mmCIF file of N, CA and C in Angstrom:
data_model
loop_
_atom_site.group_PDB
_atom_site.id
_atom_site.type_symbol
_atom_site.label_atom_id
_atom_site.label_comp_id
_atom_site.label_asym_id
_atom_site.label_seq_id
_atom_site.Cartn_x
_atom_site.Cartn_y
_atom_site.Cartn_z
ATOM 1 N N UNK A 1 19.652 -4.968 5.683
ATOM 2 C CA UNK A 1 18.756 -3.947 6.220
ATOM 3 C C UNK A 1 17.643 -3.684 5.211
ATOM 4 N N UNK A 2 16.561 -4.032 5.675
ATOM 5 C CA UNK A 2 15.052 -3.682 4.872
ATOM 6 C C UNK A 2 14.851 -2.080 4.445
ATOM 7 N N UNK A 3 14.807 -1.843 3.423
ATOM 8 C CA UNK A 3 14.356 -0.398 3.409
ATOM 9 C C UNK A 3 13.154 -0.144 2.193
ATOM 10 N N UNK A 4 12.258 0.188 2.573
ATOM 11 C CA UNK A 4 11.280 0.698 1.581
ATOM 12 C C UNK A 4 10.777 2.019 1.333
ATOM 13 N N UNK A 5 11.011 2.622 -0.148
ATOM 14 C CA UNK A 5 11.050 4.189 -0.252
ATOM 15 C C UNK A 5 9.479 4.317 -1.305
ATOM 16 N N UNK A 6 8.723 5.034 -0.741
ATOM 17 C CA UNK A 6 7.786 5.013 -1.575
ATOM 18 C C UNK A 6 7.717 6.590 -2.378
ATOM 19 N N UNK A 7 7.017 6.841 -3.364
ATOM 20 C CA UNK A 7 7.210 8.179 -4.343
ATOM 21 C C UNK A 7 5.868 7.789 -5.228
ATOM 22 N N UNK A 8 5.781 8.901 -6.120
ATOM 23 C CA UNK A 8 4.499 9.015 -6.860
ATOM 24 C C UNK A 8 3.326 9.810 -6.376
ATOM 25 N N UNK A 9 3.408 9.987 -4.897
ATOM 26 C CA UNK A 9 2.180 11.043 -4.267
ATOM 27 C C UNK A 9 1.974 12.647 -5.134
ATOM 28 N N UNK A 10 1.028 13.140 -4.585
ATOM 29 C CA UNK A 10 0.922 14.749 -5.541
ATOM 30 C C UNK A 10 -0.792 15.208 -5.111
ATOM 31 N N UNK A 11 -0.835 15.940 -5.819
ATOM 32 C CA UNK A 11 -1.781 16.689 -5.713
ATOM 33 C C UNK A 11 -2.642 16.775 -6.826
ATOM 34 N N UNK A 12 -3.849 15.937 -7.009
ATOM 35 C CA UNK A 12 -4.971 15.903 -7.807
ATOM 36 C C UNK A 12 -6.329 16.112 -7.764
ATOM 37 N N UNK A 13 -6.882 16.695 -9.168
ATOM 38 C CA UNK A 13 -7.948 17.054 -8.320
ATOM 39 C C UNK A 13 -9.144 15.603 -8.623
ATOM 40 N N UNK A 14 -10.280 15.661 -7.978
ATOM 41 C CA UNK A 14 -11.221 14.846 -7.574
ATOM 42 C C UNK A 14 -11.579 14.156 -9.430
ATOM 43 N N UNK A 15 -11.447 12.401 -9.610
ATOM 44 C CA UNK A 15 -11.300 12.377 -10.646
ATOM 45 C C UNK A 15 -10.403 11.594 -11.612
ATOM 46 N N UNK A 16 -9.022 12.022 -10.947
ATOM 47 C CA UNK A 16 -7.813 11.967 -11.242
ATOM 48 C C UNK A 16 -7.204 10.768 -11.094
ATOM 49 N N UNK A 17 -6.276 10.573 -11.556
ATOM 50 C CA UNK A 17 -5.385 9.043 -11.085
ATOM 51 C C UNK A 17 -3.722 9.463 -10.650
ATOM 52 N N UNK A 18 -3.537 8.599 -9.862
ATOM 53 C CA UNK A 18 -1.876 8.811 -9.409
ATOM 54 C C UNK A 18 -1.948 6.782 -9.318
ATOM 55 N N UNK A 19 -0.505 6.853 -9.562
ATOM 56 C CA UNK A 19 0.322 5.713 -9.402
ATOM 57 C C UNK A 19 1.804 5.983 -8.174
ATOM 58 N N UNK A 20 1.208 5.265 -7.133
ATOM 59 C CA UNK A 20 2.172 5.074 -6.095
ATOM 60 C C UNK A 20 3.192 4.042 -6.957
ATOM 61 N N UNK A 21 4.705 4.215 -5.889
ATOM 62 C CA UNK A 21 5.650 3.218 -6.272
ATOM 63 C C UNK A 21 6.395 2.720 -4.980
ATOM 64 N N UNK A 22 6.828 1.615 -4.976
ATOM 65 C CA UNK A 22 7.362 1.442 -3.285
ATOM 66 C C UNK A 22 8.341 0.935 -3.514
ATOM 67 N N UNK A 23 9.592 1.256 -3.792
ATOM 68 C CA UNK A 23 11.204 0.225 -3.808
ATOM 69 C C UNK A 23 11.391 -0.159 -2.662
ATOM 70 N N UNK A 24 12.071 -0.868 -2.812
ATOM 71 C CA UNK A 24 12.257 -2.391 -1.506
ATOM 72 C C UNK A 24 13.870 -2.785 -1.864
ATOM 73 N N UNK A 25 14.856 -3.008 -0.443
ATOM 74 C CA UNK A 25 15.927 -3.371 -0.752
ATOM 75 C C UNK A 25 16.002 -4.080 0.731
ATOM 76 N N UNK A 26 16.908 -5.015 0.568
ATOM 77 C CA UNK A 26 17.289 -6.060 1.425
ATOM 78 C C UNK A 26 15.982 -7.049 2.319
ATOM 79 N N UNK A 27 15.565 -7.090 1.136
ATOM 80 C CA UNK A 27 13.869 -8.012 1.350
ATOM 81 C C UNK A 27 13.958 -9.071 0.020
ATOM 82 N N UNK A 28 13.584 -10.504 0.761
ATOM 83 C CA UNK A 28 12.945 -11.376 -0.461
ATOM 84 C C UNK A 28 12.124 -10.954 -0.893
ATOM 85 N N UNK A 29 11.252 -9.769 -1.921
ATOM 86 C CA UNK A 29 10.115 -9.182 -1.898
ATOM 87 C C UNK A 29 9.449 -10.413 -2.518
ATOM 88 N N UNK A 30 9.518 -11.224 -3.283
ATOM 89 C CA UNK A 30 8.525 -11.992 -3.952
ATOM 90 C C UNK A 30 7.628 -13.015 -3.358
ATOM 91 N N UNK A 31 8.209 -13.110 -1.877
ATOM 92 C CA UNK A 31 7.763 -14.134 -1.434
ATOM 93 C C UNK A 31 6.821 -13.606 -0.403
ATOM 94 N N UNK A 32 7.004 -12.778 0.334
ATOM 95 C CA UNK A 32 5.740 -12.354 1.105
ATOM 96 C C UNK A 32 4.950 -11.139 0.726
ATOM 97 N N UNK A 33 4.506 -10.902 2.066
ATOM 98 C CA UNK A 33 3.139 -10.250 2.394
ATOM 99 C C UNK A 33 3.620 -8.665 1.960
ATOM 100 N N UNK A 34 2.861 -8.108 0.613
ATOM 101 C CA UNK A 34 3.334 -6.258 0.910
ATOM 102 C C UNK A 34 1.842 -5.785 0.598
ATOM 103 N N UNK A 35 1.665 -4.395 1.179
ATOM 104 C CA UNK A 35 0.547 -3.796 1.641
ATOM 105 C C UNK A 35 0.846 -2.674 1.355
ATOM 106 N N UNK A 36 -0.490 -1.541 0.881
ATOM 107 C CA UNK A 36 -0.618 -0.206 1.060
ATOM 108 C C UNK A 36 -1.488 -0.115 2.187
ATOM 109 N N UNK A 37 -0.971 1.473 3.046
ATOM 110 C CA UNK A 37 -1.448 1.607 4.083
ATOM 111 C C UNK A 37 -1.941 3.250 4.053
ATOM 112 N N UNK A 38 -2.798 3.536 4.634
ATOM 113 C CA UNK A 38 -3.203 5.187 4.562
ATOM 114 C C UNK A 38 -3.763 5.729 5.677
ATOM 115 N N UNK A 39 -3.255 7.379 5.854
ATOM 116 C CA UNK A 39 -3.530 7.942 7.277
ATOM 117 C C UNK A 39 -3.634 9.358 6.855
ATOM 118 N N UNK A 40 -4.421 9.387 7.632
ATOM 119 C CA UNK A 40 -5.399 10.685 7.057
ATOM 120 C C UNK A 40 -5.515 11.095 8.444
ATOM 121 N N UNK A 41 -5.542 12.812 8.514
ATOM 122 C CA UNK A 41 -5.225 13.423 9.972
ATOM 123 C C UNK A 41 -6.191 13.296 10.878
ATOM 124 N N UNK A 42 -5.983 12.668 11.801
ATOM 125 C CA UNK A 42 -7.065 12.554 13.249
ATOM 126 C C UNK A 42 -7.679 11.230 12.970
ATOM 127 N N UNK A 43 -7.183 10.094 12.484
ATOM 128 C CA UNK A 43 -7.455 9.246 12.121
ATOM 129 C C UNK A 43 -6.754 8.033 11.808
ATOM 130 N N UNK A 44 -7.137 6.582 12.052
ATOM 131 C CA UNK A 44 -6.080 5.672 12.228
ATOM 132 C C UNK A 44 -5.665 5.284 10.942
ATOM 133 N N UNK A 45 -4.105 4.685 10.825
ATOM 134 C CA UNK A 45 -3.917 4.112 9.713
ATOM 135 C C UNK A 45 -4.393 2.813 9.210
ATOM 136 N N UNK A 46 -5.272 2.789 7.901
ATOM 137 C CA UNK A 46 -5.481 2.101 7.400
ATOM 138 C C UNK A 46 -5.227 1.257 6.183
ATOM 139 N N UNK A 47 -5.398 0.037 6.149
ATOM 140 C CA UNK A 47 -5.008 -1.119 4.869
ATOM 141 C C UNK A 47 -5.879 -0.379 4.142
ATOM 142 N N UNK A 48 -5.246 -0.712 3.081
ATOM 143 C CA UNK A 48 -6.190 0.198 1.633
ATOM 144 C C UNK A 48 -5.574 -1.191 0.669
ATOM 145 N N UNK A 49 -4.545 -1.842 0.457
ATOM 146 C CA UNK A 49 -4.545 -3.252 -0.588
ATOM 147 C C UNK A 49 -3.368 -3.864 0.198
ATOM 148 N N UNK A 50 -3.126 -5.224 -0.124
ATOM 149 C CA UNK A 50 -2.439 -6.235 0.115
ATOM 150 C C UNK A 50 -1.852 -7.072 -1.123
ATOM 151 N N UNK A 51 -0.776 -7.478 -1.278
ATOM 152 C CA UNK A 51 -0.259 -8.370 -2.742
ATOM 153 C C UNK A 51 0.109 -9.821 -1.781
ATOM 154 N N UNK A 52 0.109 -10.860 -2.027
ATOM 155 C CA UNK A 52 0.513 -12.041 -1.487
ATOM 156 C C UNK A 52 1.618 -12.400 -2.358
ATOM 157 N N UNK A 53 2.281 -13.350 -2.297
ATOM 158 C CA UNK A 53 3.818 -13.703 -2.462
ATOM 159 C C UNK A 53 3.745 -14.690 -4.068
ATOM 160 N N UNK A 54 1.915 -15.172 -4.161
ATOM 161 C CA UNK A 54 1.954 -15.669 -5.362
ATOM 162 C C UNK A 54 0.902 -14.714 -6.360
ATOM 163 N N UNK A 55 0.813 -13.566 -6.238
ATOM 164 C CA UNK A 55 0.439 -12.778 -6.434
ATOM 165 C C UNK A 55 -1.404 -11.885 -6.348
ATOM 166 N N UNK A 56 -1.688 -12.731 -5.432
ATOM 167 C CA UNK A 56 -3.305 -12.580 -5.386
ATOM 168 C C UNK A 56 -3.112 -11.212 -4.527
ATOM 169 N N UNK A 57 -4.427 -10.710 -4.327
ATOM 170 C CA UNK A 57 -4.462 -9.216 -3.477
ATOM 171 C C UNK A 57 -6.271 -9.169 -2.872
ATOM 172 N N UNK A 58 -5.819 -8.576 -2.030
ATOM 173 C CA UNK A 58 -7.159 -7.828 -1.302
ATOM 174 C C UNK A 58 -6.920 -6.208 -1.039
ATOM 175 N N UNK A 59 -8.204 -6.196 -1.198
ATOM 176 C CA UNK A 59 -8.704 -4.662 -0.746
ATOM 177 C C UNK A 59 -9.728 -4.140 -0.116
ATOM 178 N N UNK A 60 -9.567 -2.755 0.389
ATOM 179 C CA UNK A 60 -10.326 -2.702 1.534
ATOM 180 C C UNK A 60 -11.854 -1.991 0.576
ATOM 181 N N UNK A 61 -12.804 -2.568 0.934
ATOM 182 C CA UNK A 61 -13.790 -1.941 0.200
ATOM 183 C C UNK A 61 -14.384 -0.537 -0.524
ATOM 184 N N UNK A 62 -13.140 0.172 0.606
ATOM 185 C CA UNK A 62 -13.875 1.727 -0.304
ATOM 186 C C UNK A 62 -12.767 2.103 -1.425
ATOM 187 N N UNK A 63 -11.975 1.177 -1.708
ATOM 188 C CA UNK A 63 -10.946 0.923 -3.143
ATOM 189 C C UNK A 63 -11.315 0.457 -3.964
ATOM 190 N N UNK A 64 -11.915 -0.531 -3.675
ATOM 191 C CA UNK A 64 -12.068 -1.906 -4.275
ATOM 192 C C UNK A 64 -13.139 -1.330 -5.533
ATOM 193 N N UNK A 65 -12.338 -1.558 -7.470
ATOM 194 C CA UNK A 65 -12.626 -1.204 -8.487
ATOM 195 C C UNK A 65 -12.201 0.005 -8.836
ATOM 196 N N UNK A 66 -11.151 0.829 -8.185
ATOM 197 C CA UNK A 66 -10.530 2.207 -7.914
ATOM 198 C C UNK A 66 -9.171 2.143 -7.884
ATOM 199 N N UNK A 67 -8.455 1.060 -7.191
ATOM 200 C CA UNK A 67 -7.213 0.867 -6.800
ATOM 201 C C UNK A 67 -7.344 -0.836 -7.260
ATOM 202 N N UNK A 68 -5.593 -0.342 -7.625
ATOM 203 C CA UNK A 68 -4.933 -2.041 -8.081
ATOM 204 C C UNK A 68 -3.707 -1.873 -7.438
ATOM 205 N N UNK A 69 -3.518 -2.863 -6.549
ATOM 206 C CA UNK A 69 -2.167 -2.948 -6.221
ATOM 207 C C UNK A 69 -1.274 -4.542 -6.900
ATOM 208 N N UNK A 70 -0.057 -4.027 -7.386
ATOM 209 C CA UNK A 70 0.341 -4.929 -8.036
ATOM 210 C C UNK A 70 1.907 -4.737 -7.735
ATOM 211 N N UNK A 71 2.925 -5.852 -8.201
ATOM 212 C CA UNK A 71 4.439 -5.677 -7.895
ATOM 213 C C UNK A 71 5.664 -6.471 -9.012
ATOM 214 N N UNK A 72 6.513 -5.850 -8.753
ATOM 215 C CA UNK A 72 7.362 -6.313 -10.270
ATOM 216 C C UNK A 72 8.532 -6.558 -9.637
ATOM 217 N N UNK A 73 8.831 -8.459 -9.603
ATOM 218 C CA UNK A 73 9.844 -8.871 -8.619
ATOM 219 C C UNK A 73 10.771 -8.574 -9.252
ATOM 220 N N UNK A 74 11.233 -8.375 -9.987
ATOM 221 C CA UNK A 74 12.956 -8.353 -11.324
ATOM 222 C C UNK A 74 13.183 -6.767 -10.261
ATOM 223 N N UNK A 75 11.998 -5.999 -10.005
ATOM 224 C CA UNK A 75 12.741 -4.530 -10.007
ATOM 225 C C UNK A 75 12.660 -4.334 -8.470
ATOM 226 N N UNK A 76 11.907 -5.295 -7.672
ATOM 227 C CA UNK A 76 11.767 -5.468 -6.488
ATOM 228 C C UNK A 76 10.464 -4.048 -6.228
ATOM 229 N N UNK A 77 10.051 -4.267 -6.753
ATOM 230 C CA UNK A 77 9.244 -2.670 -6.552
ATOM 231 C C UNK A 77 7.818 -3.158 -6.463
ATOM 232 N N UNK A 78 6.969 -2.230 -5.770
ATOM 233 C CA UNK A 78 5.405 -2.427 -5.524
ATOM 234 C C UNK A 78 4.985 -1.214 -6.213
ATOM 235 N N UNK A 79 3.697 -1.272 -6.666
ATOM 236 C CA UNK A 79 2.511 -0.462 -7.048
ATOM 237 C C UNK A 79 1.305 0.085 -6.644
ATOM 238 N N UNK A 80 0.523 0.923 -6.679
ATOM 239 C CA UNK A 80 -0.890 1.145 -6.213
ATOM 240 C C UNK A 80 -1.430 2.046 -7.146
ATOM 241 N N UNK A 81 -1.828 1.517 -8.161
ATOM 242 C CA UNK A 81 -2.712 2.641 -9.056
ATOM 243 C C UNK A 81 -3.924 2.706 -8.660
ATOM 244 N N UNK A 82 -4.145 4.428 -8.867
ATOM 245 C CA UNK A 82 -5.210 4.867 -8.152
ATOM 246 C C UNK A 82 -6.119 5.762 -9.137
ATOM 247 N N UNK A 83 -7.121 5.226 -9.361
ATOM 248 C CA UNK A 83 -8.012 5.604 -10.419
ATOM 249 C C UNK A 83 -9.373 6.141 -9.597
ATOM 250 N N UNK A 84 -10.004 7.082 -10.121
ATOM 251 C CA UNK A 84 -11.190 7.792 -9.634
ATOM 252 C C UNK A 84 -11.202 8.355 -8.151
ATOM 253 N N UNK A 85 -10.272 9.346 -8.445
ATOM 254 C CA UNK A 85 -9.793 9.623 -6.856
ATOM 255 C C UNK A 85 -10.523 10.479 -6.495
ATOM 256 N N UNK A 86 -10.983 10.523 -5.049
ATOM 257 C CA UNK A 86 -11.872 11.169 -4.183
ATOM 258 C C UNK A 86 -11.426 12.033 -3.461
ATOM 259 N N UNK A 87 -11.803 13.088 -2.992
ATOM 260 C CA UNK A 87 -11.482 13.739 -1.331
ATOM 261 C C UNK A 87 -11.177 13.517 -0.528
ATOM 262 N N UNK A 88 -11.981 12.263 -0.043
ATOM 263 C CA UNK A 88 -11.602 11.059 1.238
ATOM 264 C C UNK A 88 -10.580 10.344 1.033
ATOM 265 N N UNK A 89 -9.586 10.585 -0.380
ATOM 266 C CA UNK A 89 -8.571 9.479 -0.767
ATOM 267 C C UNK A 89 -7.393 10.117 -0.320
ATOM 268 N N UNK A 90 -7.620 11.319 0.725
ATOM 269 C CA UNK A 90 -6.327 12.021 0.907
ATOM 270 C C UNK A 90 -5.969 11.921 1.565
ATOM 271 N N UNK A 91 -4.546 11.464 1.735
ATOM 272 C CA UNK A 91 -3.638 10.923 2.733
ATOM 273 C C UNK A 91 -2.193 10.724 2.836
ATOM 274 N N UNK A 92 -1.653 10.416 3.829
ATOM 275 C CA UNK A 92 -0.116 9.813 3.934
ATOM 276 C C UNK A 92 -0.297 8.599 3.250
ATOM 277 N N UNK A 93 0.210 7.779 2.309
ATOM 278 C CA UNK A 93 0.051 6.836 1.857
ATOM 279 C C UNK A 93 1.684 6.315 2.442
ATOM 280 N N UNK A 94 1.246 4.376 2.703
ATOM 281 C CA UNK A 94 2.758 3.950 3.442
ATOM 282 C C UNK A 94 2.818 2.494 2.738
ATOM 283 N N UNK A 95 3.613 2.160 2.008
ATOM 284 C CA UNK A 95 4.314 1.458 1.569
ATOM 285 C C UNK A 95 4.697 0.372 3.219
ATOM 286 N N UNK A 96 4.843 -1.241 3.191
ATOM 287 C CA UNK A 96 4.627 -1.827 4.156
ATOM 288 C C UNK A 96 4.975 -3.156 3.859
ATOM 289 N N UNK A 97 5.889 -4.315 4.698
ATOM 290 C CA UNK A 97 6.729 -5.568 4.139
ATOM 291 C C UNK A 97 6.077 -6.415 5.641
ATOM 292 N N UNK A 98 5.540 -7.581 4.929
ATOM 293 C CA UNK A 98 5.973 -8.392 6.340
ATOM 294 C C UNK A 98 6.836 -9.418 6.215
ATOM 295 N N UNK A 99 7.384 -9.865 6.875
ATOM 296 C CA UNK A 99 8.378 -10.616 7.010
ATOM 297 C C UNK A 99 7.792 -12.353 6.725
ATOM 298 N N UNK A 100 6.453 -12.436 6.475
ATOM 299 C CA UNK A 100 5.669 -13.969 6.519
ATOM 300 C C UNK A 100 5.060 -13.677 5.178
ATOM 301 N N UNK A 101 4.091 -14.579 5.282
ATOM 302 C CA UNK A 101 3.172 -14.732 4.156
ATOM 303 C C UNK A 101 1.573 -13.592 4.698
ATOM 304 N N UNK A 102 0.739 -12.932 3.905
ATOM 305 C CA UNK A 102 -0.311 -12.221 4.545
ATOM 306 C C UNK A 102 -1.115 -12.557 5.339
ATOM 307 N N UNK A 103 -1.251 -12.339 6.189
ATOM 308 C CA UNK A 103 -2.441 -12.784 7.486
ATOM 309 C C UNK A 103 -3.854 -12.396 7.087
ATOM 310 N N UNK A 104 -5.113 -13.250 6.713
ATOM 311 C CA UNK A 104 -6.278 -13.057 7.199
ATOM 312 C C UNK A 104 -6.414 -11.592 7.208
ATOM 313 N N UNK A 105 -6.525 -11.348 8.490
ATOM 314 C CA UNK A 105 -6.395 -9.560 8.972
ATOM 315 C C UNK A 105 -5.271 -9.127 8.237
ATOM 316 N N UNK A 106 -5.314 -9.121 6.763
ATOM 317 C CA UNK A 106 -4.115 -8.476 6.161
ATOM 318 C C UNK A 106 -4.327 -7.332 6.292
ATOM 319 N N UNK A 107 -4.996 -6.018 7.071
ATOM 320 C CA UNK A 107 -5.572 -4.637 6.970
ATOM 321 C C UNK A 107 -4.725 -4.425 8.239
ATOM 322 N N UNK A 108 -4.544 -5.519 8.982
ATOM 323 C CA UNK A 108 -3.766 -4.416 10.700
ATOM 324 C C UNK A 108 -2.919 -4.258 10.228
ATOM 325 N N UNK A 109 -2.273 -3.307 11.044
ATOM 326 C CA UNK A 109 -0.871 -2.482 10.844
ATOM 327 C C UNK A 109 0.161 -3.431 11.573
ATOM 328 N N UNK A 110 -0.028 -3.417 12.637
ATOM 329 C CA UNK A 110 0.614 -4.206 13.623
ATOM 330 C C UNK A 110 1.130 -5.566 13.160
ATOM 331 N N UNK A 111 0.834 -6.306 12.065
ATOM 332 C CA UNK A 111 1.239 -7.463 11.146
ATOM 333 C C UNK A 111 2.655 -6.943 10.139
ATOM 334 N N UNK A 112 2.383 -6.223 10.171
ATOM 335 C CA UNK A 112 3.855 -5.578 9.311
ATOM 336 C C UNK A 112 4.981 -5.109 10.006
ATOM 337 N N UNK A 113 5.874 -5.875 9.303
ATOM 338 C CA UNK A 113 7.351 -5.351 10.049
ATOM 339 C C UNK A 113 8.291 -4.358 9.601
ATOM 340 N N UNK A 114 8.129 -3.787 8.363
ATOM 341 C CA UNK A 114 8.861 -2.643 8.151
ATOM 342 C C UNK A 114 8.111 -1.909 6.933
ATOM 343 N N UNK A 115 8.696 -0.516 7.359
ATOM 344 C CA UNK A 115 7.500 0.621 6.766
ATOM 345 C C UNK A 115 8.389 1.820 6.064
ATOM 346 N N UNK A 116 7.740 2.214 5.014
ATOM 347 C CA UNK A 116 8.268 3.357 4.128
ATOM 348 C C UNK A 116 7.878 4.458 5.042
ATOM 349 N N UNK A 117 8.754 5.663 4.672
ATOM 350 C CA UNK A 117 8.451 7.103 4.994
ATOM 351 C C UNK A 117 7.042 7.551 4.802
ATOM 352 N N UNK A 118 6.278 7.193 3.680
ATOM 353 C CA UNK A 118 5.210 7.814 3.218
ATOM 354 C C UNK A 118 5.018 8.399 1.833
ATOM 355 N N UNK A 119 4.273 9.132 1.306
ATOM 356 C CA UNK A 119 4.081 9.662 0.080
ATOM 357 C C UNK A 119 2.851 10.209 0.249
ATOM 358 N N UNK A 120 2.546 11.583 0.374
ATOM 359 C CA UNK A 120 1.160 12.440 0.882
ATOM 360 C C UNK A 120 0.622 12.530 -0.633
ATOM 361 N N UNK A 121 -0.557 12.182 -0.471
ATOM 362 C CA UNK A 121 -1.835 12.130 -1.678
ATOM 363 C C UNK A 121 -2.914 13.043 -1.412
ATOM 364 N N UNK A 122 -3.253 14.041 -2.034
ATOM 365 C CA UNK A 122 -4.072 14.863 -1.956
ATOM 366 C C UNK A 122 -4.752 15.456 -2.941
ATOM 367 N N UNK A 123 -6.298 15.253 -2.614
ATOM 368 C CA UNK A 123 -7.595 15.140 -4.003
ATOM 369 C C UNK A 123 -8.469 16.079 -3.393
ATOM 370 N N UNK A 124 -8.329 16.956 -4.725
ATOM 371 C CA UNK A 124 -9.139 18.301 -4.204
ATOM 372 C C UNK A 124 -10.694 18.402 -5.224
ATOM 373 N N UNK A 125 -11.701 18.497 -4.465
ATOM 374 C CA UNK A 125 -13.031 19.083 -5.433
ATOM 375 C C UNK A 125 -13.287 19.477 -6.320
#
């Protein structure tokens, strides 16, 4: 049974850095596709980074030089450090496994097969 628990969310103000964490159990994690995902109220969830299985990554442009997503197979665990955090950076943040290698459209949701609870991030002025 896949389970991914993500932690590290909080409350910072505009500026600030937080480091997400995503544990992973009953997953080959090293070999595929894992993703951060973010949802912000009245609004769809979105890819915010991607790690591939040999370790390359994408990100979605309004991250990109802000956020690193990275992963540490020994501990099975994922990352998302988040540097120069904004207002607009506030969100449910979701931890995310696919079962393949990353798709192209590594940003849809709908490509991922199992999903963390969340971890709420919130960057105040």
């Amino acid at each position: 049974q896949v389970q991914l628990v993500e932690s590290g969310g909080g409350s910072v103000q505009a500026g600030g850095s937080l480091r997400l964490s995503c544990a992973a159990s009953g997953y080959t994690f090293s070999r595929f596709c894992m993703g951060w995902f973010r949802q912000a109220p009245g609004k769809e969830r979105e890819g915010v980074a991607a790690i591939y299985g040999d370790g390359g990554a994408s990100y979605a442009d309004s991250v990109k030089s802000r956020f690193t997503i990275s992963k540490d197979n020994a501990d099975n665990t994922l990352y998302l450090q988040m540097n120069s955090l904004q207002p607009e950076d506030t969100a449910m943040y979701y931890c995310a496994a696919d079962r393949g290698f990353c798709a192209r459209e590594w940003y849809i949701a709908r490509y991922y097969d199992y999903w963390g609870q969340g971890t709420q991030v919130t960057v105040s002025s």
